[in-house]
PDB file of N, CA and C in Angstrom:
ATOM      1  N   MET A   1      49.920 -31.189  10.156  1.00  0.00           N
ATOM      2  CA  MET A   1      49.294 -30.883   8.880  1.00  0.00           C
ATOM      3  C   MET A   1      50.356 -30.729   7.812  1.00  0.00           C
ATOM      4  N   LYS A   2      50.082 -31.307   6.643  1.00  0.00           N
ATOM      5  CA  LYS A   2      50.998 -31.232   5.513  1.00  0.00           C
ATOM      6  C   LYS A   2      50.816 -29.947   4.712  1.00  0.00           C
ATOM      7  N   ILE A   3      49.637 -29.369   4.798  1.00  0.00           N
ATOM      8  CA  ILE A   3      49.363 -28.178   3.995  1.00  0.00           C
ATOM      9  C   ILE A   3      48.797 -27.092   4.912  1.00  0.00           C
ATOM     10  N   THR A   4      49.095 -25.873   4.579  1.00  0.00           N
ATOM     11  CA  THR A   4      48.636 -24.758   5.407  1.00  0.00           C
ATOM     12  C   THR A   4      47.514 -23.998   4.710  1.00  0.00           C
ATOM     13  N   LYS A   5      46.835 -23.174   5.483  1.00  0.00           N
ATOM     14  CA  LYS A   5      45.772 -22.341   4.916  1.00  0.00           C
ATOM     15  C   LYS A   5      46.361 -21.366   3.901  1.00  0.00           C
ATOM     16  N   GLU A   6      47.579 -20.916   4.171  1.00  0.00           N
ATOM     17  CA  GLU A   6      48.233 -19.995   3.240  1.00  0.00           C
ATOM     18  C   GLU A   6      48.500 -20.674   1.903  1.00  0.00           C
ATOM     19  N   ALA A   7      48.896 -21.934   1.944  1.00  0.00           N
ATOM     20  CA  ALA A   7      49.153 -22.670   0.701  1.00  0.00           C
ATOM     21  C   ALA A   7      47.865 -22.851  -0.090  1.00  0.00           C
ATOM     22  N   VAL A   8      46.783 -23.184   0.594  1.00  0.00           N
ATOM     23  CA  VAL A   8      45.490 -23.329  -0.090  1.00  0.00           C
ATOM     24  C   VAL A   8      45.063 -21.985  -0.678  1.00  0.00           C
ATOM     25  N   GLY A   9      45.261 -20.916   0.072  1.00  0.00           N
ATOM     26  CA  GLY A   9      44.929 -19.589  -0.443  1.00  0.00           C
ATOM     27  C   GLY A   9      45.769 -19.217  -1.652  1.00  0.00           C
ATOM     28  N   HIS A  10      47.049 -19.575  -1.624  1.00  0.00           N
ATOM     29  CA  HIS A  10      47.933 -19.293  -2.761  1.00  0.00           C
ATOM     30  C   HIS A  10      47.501 -20.084  -3.990  1.00  0.00           C
ATOM     31  N   ILE A  11      47.165 -21.369  -3.799  1.00  0.00           N
ATOM     32  CA  ILE A  11      46.702 -22.202  -4.919  1.00  0.00           C
ATOM     33  C   ILE A  11      45.404 -21.650  -5.487  1.00  0.00           C
ATOM     34  N   ALA A  12      44.498 -21.230  -4.616  1.00  0.00           N
ATOM     35  CA  ALA A  12      43.239 -20.633  -5.073  1.00  0.00           C
ATOM     36  C   ALA A  12      43.507 -19.363  -5.868  1.00  0.00           C
ATOM     37  N   HIS A  13      44.470 -18.568  -5.419  1.00  0.00           N
ATOM     38  CA  HIS A  13      44.828 -17.343  -6.149  1.00  0.00           C
ATOM     39  C   HIS A  13      45.372 -17.685  -7.536  1.00  0.00           C
ATOM     40  N   LEU A  14      46.242 -18.699  -7.618  1.00  0.00           N
ATOM     41  CA  LEU A  14      46.787 -19.106  -8.919  1.00  0.00           C
ATOM     42  C   LEU A  14      45.700 -19.622  -9.851  1.00  0.00           C
ATOM     43  N   ALA A  15      44.677 -20.258  -9.264  1.00  0.00           N
ATOM     44  CA  ALA A  15      43.570 -20.799 -10.061  1.00  0.00           C
ATOM     45  C   ALA A  15      42.485 -19.752 -10.310  1.00  0.00           C
ATOM     46  N   ARG A  16      42.729 -18.535  -9.861  1.00  0.00           N
ATOM     47  CA  ARG A  16      41.775 -17.429 -10.021  1.00  0.00           C
ATOM     48  C   ARG A  16      40.437 -17.739  -9.342  1.00  0.00           C
ATOM     49  N   LEU A  17      40.519 -18.333  -8.142  1.00  0.00           N
ATOM     50  CA  LEU A  17      39.325 -18.653  -7.367  1.00  0.00           C
ATOM     51  C   LEU A  17      39.254 -17.731  -6.154  1.00  0.00           C
ATOM     52  N   GLU A  18      38.061 -17.262  -5.860  1.00  0.00           N
ATOM     53  CA  GLU A  18      37.848 -16.489  -4.642  1.00  0.00           C
ATOM     54  C   GLU A  18      37.221 -17.416  -3.613  1.00  0.00           C
ATOM     55  N   LEU A  19      37.943 -17.656  -2.525  1.00  0.00           N
ATOM     56  CA  LEU A  19      37.432 -18.527  -1.473  1.00  0.00           C
ATOM     57  C   LEU A  19      37.222 -17.711  -0.209  1.00  0.00           C
ATOM     58  N   ASP A  20      36.085 -17.967   0.454  1.00  0.00           N
ATOM     59  CA  ASP A  20      35.888 -17.323   1.752  1.00  0.00           C
ATOM     60  C   ASP A  20      36.645 -18.128   2.808  1.00  0.00           C
ATOM     61  N   PRO A  21      36.829 -17.578   4.000  1.00  0.00           N
ATOM     62  CA  PRO A  21      37.619 -18.264   5.033  1.00  0.00           C
ATOM     63  C   PRO A  21      37.108 -19.665   5.382  1.00  0.00           C
ATOM     64  N   GLU A  22      35.794 -19.873   5.349  1.00  0.00           N
ATOM     65  CA  GLU A  22      35.241 -21.205   5.631  1.00  0.00           C
ATOM     66  C   GLU A  22      35.683 -22.214   4.572  1.00  0.00           C
ATOM     67  N   GLU A  23      35.657 -21.791   3.308  1.00  0.00           N
ATOM     68  CA  GLU A  23      36.083 -22.687   2.230  1.00  0.00           C
ATOM     69  C   GLU A  23      37.569 -23.011   2.335  1.00  0.00           C
ATOM     70  N   VAL A  24      38.377 -22.018   2.689  1.00  0.00           N
ATOM     71  CA  VAL A  24      39.808 -22.251   2.859  1.00  0.00           C
ATOM     72  C   VAL A  24      40.034 -23.286   3.949  1.00  0.00           C
ATOM     73  N   GLU A  25      39.312 -23.176   5.043  1.00  0.00           N
ATOM     74  CA  GLU A  25      39.432 -24.137   6.143  1.00  0.00           C
ATOM     75  C   GLU A  25      39.007 -25.538   5.677  1.00  0.00           C
ATOM     76  N   THR A  26      37.883 -25.619   4.993  1.00  0.00           N
ATOM     77  CA  THR A  26      37.376 -26.909   4.505  1.00  0.00           C
ATOM     78  C   THR A  26      38.372 -27.554   3.547  1.00  0.00           C
ATOM     79  N   TYR A  27      38.853 -26.786   2.582  1.00  0.00           N
ATOM     80  CA  TYR A  27      39.774 -27.340   1.595  1.00  0.00           C
ATOM     81  C   TYR A  27      41.121 -27.701   2.216  1.00  0.00           C
ATOM     82  N   THR A  28      41.544 -26.954   3.223  1.00  0.00           N
ATOM     83  CA  THR A  28      42.802 -27.280   3.899  1.00  0.00           C
ATOM     84  C   THR A  28      42.686 -28.650   4.560  1.00  0.00           C
ATOM     85  N   VAL A  29      41.585 -28.889   5.251  1.00  0.00           N
ATOM     86  CA  VAL A  29      41.372 -30.193   5.912  1.00  0.00           C
ATOM     87  C   VAL A  29      41.275 -31.297   4.864  1.00  0.00           C
ATOM     88  N   GLN A  30      40.530 -31.068   3.782  1.00  0.00           N
ATOM     89  CA  GLN A  30      40.349 -32.100   2.765  1.00  0.00           C
ATOM     90  C   GLN A  30      41.660 -32.433   2.058  1.00  0.00           C
ATOM     91  N   VAL A  31      42.423 -31.435   1.675  1.00  0.00           N
ATOM     92  CA  VAL A  31      43.698 -31.674   0.991  1.00  0.00           C
ATOM     93  C   VAL A  31      44.678 -32.354   1.943  1.00  0.00           C
ATOM     94  N   ASP A  32      44.642 -31.980   3.213  1.00  0.00           N
ATOM     95  CA  ASP A  32      45.517 -32.620   4.196  1.00  0.00           C
ATOM     96  C   ASP A  32      45.193 -34.110   4.312  1.00  0.00           C
ATOM     97  N   ARG A  33      43.911 -34.455   4.324  1.00  0.00           N
ATOM     98  CA  ARG A  33      43.515 -35.876   4.370  1.00  0.00           C
ATOM     99  C   ARG A  33      44.011 -36.614   3.129  1.00  0.00           C
ATOM    100  N   ILE A  34      43.898 -35.992   1.984  1.00  0.00           N
ATOM    101  CA  ILE A  34      44.368 -36.612   0.740  1.00  0.00           C
ATOM    102  C   ILE A  34      45.871 -36.857   0.810  1.00  0.00           C
ATOM    103  N   LEU A  35      46.616 -35.860   1.283  1.00  0.00           N
ATOM    104  CA  LEU A  35      48.069 -36.005   1.375  1.00  0.00           C
ATOM    105  C   LEU A  35      48.465 -37.069   2.396  1.00  0.00           C
ATOM    106  N   GLN A  36      47.739 -37.167   3.506  1.00  0.00           N
ATOM    107  CA  GLN A  36      48.008 -38.222   4.483  1.00  0.00           C
ATOM    108  C   GLN A  36      47.765 -39.596   3.877  1.00  0.00           C
ATOM    109  N   TYR A  37      46.698 -39.730   3.091  1.00  0.00           N
ATOM    110  CA  TYR A  37      46.403 -41.004   2.434  1.00  0.00           C
ATOM    111  C   TYR A  37      47.484 -41.344   1.408  1.00  0.00           C
ATOM    112  N   MET A  38      47.968 -40.337   0.694  1.00  0.00           N
ATOM    113  CA  MET A  38      49.051 -40.570  -0.272  1.00  0.00           C
ATOM    114  C   MET A  38      50.309 -41.054   0.441  1.00  0.00           C
ATOM    115  N   ASP A  39      50.600 -40.497   1.620  1.00  0.00           N
ATOM    116  CA  ASP A  39      51.743 -40.976   2.400  1.00  0.00           C
ATOM    117  C   ASP A  39      51.560 -42.433   2.796  1.00  0.00           C
ATOM    118  N   LYS A  40      50.332 -42.784   3.152  1.00  0.00           N
ATOM    119  CA  LYS A  40      50.033 -44.169   3.517  1.00  0.00           C
ATOM    120  C   LYS A  40      50.266 -45.090   2.316  1.00  0.00           C
ATOM    121  N   LEU A  41      49.820 -44.663   1.141  1.00  0.00           N
ATOM    122  CA  LEU A  41      50.028 -45.465  -0.071  1.00  0.00           C
ATOM    123  C   LEU A  41      51.506 -45.558  -0.430  1.00  0.00           C
ATOM    124  N   ASN A  42      52.245 -44.473  -0.241  1.00  0.00           N
ATOM    125  CA  ASN A  42      53.676 -44.480  -0.553  1.00  0.00           C
ATOM    126  C   ASN A  42      54.458 -45.401   0.365  1.00  0.00           C
ATOM    127  N   SER A  43      53.925 -45.710   1.535  1.00  0.00           N
ATOM    128  CA  SER A  43      54.640 -46.589   2.466  1.00  0.00           C
ATOM    129  C   SER A  43      54.498 -48.068   2.088  1.00  0.00           C
ATOM    130  N   LEU A  44      53.606 -48.391   1.159  1.00  0.00           N
ATOM    131  CA  LEU A  44      53.423 -49.789   0.739  1.00  0.00           C
ATOM    132  C   LEU A  44      54.597 -50.256  -0.103  1.00  0.00           C
ATOM    133  N   ASP A  45      54.956 -51.538   0.055  1.00  0.00           N
ATOM    134  CA  ASP A  45      56.029 -52.129  -0.734  1.00  0.00           C
ATOM    135  C   ASP A  45      55.434 -52.615  -2.059  1.00  0.00           C
ATOM    136  N   THR A  46      55.825 -51.979  -3.148  1.00  0.00           N
ATOM    137  CA  THR A  46      55.286 -52.341  -4.463  1.00  0.00           C
ATOM    138  C   THR A  46      56.345 -52.955  -5.368  1.00  0.00           C
ATOM    139  N   LYS A  47      57.442 -53.417  -4.786  1.00  0.00           N
ATOM    140  CA  LYS A  47      58.479 -54.056  -5.598  1.00  0.00           C
ATOM    141  C   LYS A  47      57.931 -55.369  -6.157  1.00  0.00           C
ATOM    142  N   GLY A  48      58.205 -55.609  -7.420  1.00  0.00           N
ATOM    143  CA  GLY A  48      57.750 -56.834  -8.065  1.00  0.00           C
ATOM    144  C   GLY A  48      56.331 -56.751  -8.611  1.00  0.00           C
ATOM    145  N   ILE A  49      55.677 -55.625  -8.436  1.00  0.00           N
ATOM    146  CA  ILE A  49      54.324 -55.447  -8.974  1.00  0.00           C
ATOM    147  C   ILE A  49      54.430 -54.585 -10.212  1.00  0.00           C
ATOM    148  N   GLU A  50      53.970 -55.132 -11.332  1.00  0.00           N
ATOM    149  CA  GLU A  50      54.054 -54.394 -12.590  1.00  0.00           C
ATOM    150  C   GLU A  50      53.027 -53.270 -12.614  1.00  0.00           C
ATOM    151  N   PRO A  51      53.406 -52.120 -13.154  1.00  0.00           N
ATOM    152  CA  PRO A  51      52.433 -51.029 -13.263  1.00  0.00           C
ATOM    153  C   PRO A  51      51.335 -51.380 -14.258  1.00  0.00           C
ATOM    154  N   THR A  52      50.139 -50.908 -13.985  1.00  0.00           N
ATOM    155  CA  THR A  52      48.998 -51.163 -14.871  1.00  0.00           C
ATOM    156  C   THR A  52      48.276 -49.849 -15.153  1.00  0.00           C
ATOM    157  N   SER A  53      47.601 -49.828 -16.268  1.00  0.00           N
ATOM    158  CA  SER A  53      46.812 -48.636 -16.585  1.00  0.00           C
ATOM    159  C   SER A  53      45.353 -48.837 -16.183  1.00  0.00           C
ATOM    160  N   HIS A  54      44.964 -50.088 -15.933  1.00  0.00           N
ATOM    161  CA  HIS A  54      43.587 -50.403 -15.532  1.00  0.00           C
ATOM    162  C   HIS A  54      43.621 -51.416 -14.392  1.00  0.00           C
ATOM    163  N   ALA A  55      42.616 -51.371 -13.559  1.00  0.00           N
ATOM    164  CA  ALA A  55      42.545 -52.315 -12.447  1.00  0.00           C
ATOM    165  C   ALA A  55      42.237 -53.726 -12.935  1.00  0.00           C
ATOM    166  N   MET A  56      41.489 -53.826 -14.011  1.00  0.00           N
ATOM    167  CA  MET A  56      41.118 -55.125 -14.586  1.00  0.00           C
ATOM    168  C   MET A  56      41.761 -55.241 -15.966  1.00  0.00           C
ATOM    169  N   PRO A  57      42.074 -56.462 -16.405  1.00  0.00           N
ATOM    170  CA  PRO A  57      42.625 -56.600 -17.757  1.00  0.00           C
ATOM    171  C   PRO A  57      41.620 -56.107 -18.812  1.00  0.00           C
ATOM    172  N   VAL A  58      42.120 -55.405 -19.793  1.00  0.00           N
ATOM    173  CA  VAL A  58      41.263 -54.878 -20.851  1.00  0.00           C
ATOM    174  C   VAL A  58      41.290 -55.862 -22.019  1.00  0.00           C
ATOM    175  N   VAL A  59      40.109 -56.313 -22.406  1.00  0.00           N
ATOM    176  CA  VAL A  59      39.988 -57.276 -23.493  1.00  0.00           C
ATOM    177  C   VAL A  59      39.035 -56.703 -24.530  1.00  0.00           C
ATOM    178  N   CYS A  60      39.436 -56.744 -25.770  1.00  0.00           N
ATOM    179  CA  CYS A  60      38.577 -56.256 -26.848  1.00  0.00           C
ATOM    180  C   CYS A  60      37.508 -57.308 -27.129  1.00  0.00           C
ATOM    181  N   VAL A  61      36.247 -56.929 -27.035  1.00  0.00           N
ATOM    182  CA  VAL A  61      35.159 -57.876 -27.239  1.00  0.00           C
ATOM    183  C   VAL A  61      34.706 -57.928 -28.699  1.00  0.00           C
ATOM    184  N   LEU A  62      35.300 -57.100 -29.533  1.00  0.00           N
ATOM    185  CA  LEU A  62      34.937 -57.096 -30.948  1.00  0.00           C
ATOM    186  C   LEU A  62      35.759 -58.138 -31.700  1.00  0.00           C
ATOM    187  N   ARG A  63      35.224 -58.623 -32.770  1.00  0.00           N
ATOM    188  CA  ARG A  63      35.942 -59.616 -33.559  1.00  0.00           C
ATOM    189  C   ARG A  63      37.096 -58.952 -34.302  1.00  0.00           C
ATOM    190  N   ASN A  64      38.051 -59.751 -34.725  1.00  0.00           N
ATOM    191  CA  ASN A  64      39.161 -59.226 -35.516  1.00  0.00           C
ATOM    192  C   ASN A  64      38.641 -58.753 -36.867  1.00  0.00           C
ATOM    193  N   ASP A  65      39.244 -57.721 -37.374  1.00  0.00           N
ATOM    194  CA  ASP A  65      38.863 -57.179 -38.666  1.00  0.00           C
ATOM    195  C   ASP A  65      39.585 -57.978 -39.746  1.00  0.00           C
ATOM    196  N   GLU A  66      38.877 -58.930 -40.321  1.00  0.00           N
ATOM    197  CA  GLU A  66      39.473 -59.804 -41.336  1.00  0.00           C
ATOM    198  C   GLU A  66      38.696 -59.666 -42.643  1.00  0.00           C
ATOM    199  N   ALA A  67      39.423 -59.708 -43.741  1.00  0.00           N
ATOM    200  CA  ALA A  67      38.774 -59.659 -45.058  1.00  0.00           C
ATOM    201  C   ALA A  67      38.116 -60.998 -45.333  1.00  0.00           C
ATOM    202  N   LYS A  68      36.859 -60.943 -45.749  1.00  0.00           N
ATOM    203  CA  LYS A  68      36.101 -62.155 -46.082  1.00  0.00           C
ATOM    204  C   LYS A  68      35.405 -61.928 -47.420  1.00  0.00           C
ATOM    205  N   SER A  69      35.007 -63.020 -48.033  1.00  0.00           N
ATOM    206  CA  SER A  69      34.280 -62.879 -49.294  1.00  0.00           C
ATOM    207  C   SER A  69      32.902 -62.303 -48.994  1.00  0.00           C
ATOM    208  N   SER A  70      32.385 -61.527 -49.931  1.00  0.00           N
ATOM    209  CA  SER A  70      31.125 -60.836 -49.728  1.00  0.00           C
ATOM    210  C   SER A  70      30.115 -61.318 -50.759  1.00  0.00           C
ATOM    211  N   PHE A  71      28.952 -60.692 -50.735  1.00  0.00           N
ATOM    212  CA  PHE A  71      27.935 -61.020 -51.727  1.00  0.00           C
ATOM    213  C   PHE A  71      28.389 -60.579 -53.108  1.00  0.00           C
ATOM    214  N   SER A  72      27.923 -61.290 -54.106  1.00  0.00           N
ATOM    215  CA  SER A  72      28.187 -60.841 -55.473  1.00  0.00           C
ATOM    216  C   SER A  72      27.237 -59.691 -55.783  1.00  0.00           C
ATOM    217  N   THR A  73      27.504 -58.992 -56.872  1.00  0.00           N
ATOM    218  CA  THR A  73      26.657 -57.864 -57.261  1.00  0.00           C
ATOM    219  C   THR A  73      25.236 -58.337 -57.522  1.00  0.00           C
ATOM    220  N   ASP A  74      25.087 -59.468 -58.174  1.00  0.00           N
ATOM    221  CA  ASP A  74      23.746 -59.982 -58.465  1.00  0.00           C
ATOM    222  C   ASP A  74      22.997 -60.342 -57.178  1.00  0.00           C
ATOM    223  N   GLU A  75      23.708 -60.940 -56.215  1.00  0.00           N
ATOM    224  CA  GLU A  75      23.069 -61.304 -54.945  1.00  0.00           C
ATOM    225  C   GLU A  75      22.660 -60.066 -54.148  1.00  0.00           C
ATOM    226  N   SER A  76      23.482 -59.043 -54.159  1.00  0.00           N
ATOM    227  CA  SER A  76      23.176 -57.860 -53.352  1.00  0.00           C
ATOM    228  C   SER A  76      22.053 -57.026 -53.948  1.00  0.00           C
ATOM    229  N   THR A  77      21.828 -57.103 -55.237  1.00  0.00           N
ATOM    230  CA  THR A  77      20.742 -56.336 -55.873  1.00  0.00           C
ATOM    231  C   THR A  77      19.547 -57.213 -56.220  1.00  0.00           C
ATOM    232  N   LEU A  78      19.523 -58.432 -55.728  1.00  0.00           N
ATOM    233  CA  LEU A  78      18.469 -59.383 -56.070  1.00  0.00           C
ATOM    234  C   LEU A  78      17.086 -58.880 -55.679  1.00  0.00           C
ATOM    235  N   ASN A  79      16.924 -58.275 -54.513  1.00  0.00           N
ATOM    236  CA  ASN A  79      15.617 -57.807 -54.042  1.00  0.00           C
ATOM    237  C   ASN A  79      15.330 -56.357 -54.412  1.00  0.00           C
ATOM    238  N   ALA A  80      16.184 -55.744 -55.200  1.00  0.00           N
ATOM    239  CA  ALA A  80      15.965 -54.346 -55.587  1.00  0.00           C
ATOM    240  C   ALA A  80      14.732 -54.256 -56.473  1.00  0.00           C
ATOM    241  N   PRO A  81      13.878 -53.249 -56.276  1.00  0.00           N
ATOM    242  CA  PRO A  81      12.691 -53.113 -57.124  1.00  0.00           C
ATOM    243  C   PRO A  81      13.061 -52.830 -58.577  1.00  0.00           C
ATOM    244  N   ASP A  82      14.178 -52.152 -58.777  1.00  0.00           N
ATOM    245  CA  ASP A  82      14.609 -51.851 -60.133  1.00  0.00           C
ATOM    246  C   ASP A  82      16.129 -51.738 -60.109  1.00  0.00           C
ATOM    247  N   ARG A  83      16.779 -52.293 -61.122  1.00  0.00           N
ATOM    248  CA  ARG A  83      18.235 -52.177 -61.177  1.00  0.00           C
ATOM    249  C   ARG A  83      18.675 -51.915 -62.606  1.00  0.00           C
ATOM    250  N   LYS A  84      19.850 -51.335 -62.689  1.00  0.00           N
ATOM    251  CA  LYS A  84      20.425 -51.028 -63.993  1.00  0.00           C
ATOM    252  C   LYS A  84      21.863 -51.512 -63.942  1.00  0.00           C
ATOM    253  N   GLY A  85      22.150 -52.528 -64.657  1.00  0.00           N
ATOM    254  CA  GLY A  85      23.466 -53.148 -64.593  1.00  0.00           C
ATOM    255  C   GLY A  85      23.653 -53.764 -63.219  1.00  0.00           C
ATOM    256  N   GLY A  86      24.718 -53.437 -62.558  1.00  0.00           N
ATOM    257  CA  GLY A  86      24.955 -53.951 -61.213  1.00  0.00           C
ATOM    258  C   GLY A  86      24.606 -52.955 -60.131  1.00  0.00           C
ATOM    259  N   PHE A  87      23.742 -51.967 -60.433  1.00  0.00           N
ATOM    260  CA  PHE A  87      23.432 -50.898 -59.491  1.00  0.00           C
ATOM    261  C   PHE A  87      21.940 -50.857 -59.189  1.00  0.00           C
ATOM    262  N   PHE A  88      21.596 -50.253 -58.039  1.00  0.00           N
ATOM    263  CA  PHE A  88      20.208 -49.967 -57.717  1.00  0.00           C
ATOM    264  C   PHE A  88      19.769 -48.788 -58.566  1.00  0.00           C
ATOM    265  N   LYS A  89      18.607 -48.903 -59.196  1.00  0.00           N
ATOM    266  CA  LYS A  89      18.079 -47.779 -59.960  1.00  0.00           C
ATOM    267  C   LYS A  89      17.041 -47.091 -59.085  1.00  0.00           C
ATOM    268  N   VAL A  90      17.241 -45.791 -58.885  1.00  0.00           N
ATOM    269  CA  VAL A  90      16.330 -45.018 -58.048  1.00  0.00           C
ATOM    270  C   VAL A  90      15.775 -43.872 -58.870  1.00  0.00           C
ATOM    271  N   PRO A  91      14.603 -43.372 -58.469  1.00  0.00           N
ATOM    272  CA  PRO A  91      14.054 -42.239 -59.224  1.00  0.00           C
ATOM    273  C   PRO A  91      14.922 -41.003 -59.025  1.00  0.00           C
ATOM    274  N   PRO A  92      14.971 -40.144 -60.005  1.00  0.00           N
ATOM    275  CA  PRO A  92      15.793 -38.929 -59.872  1.00  0.00           C
ATOM    276  C   PRO A  92      15.235 -38.020 -58.784  1.00  0.00           C
ATOM    277  N   ILE A  93      16.128 -37.334 -58.118  1.00  0.00           N
ATOM    278  CA  ILE A  93      15.741 -36.436 -57.054  1.00  0.00           C
ATOM    279  C   ILE A  93      15.469 -35.038 -57.596  1.00  0.00           C
ATOM    280  N   ILE A  94      16.308 -34.611 -58.519  1.00  0.00           N
ATOM    281  CA  ILE A  94      16.172 -33.285 -59.107  1.00  0.00           C
ATOM    282  C   ILE A  94      15.731 -33.455 -60.565  1.00  0.00           C
ATOM    283  N   GLU A  95      14.635 -32.802 -60.904  1.00  0.00           N
ATOM    284  CA  GLU A  95      14.169 -32.872 -62.268  1.00  0.00           C
ATOM    285  C   GLU A  95      14.726 -31.671 -63.039  1.00  0.00           C
ATOM    286  N   VAL A  96      15.282 -31.921 -64.192  1.00  0.00           N
ATOM    287  CA  VAL A  96      15.852 -30.872 -65.005  1.00  0.00           C
ATOM    288  C   VAL A  96      14.854 -30.545 -66.118  1.00  0.00           C
ATOM    289  N   ASP A  97      14.520 -29.273 -66.299  1.00  0.00           N
ATOM    290  CA  ASP A  97      13.582 -28.858 -67.350  1.00  0.00           C
ATOM    291  C   ASP A  97      14.295 -28.571 -68.626  1.00  0.00           C
TER     292      ASP A  97
END
């Protein structure tokens, strides 16, 4: 075993966790399995393999943000029910007496 019950108990104490003896036993076995698997992974030869942050290549599916010509003021207000100059005219929200 790579980890002991005392080590799990100490880690639980540092994390301010109260574990009963059954939980300490369970976590000791689980952490030991994780550490054994990490040893297995560390034994692999990874020379010549570039590190990656993702398992699959990340590709942006959005279009590039490019400046393009837009509608003119007259075109954008063409369907407005009422306009004043190049703006939409709307009824006032607050009436002043």
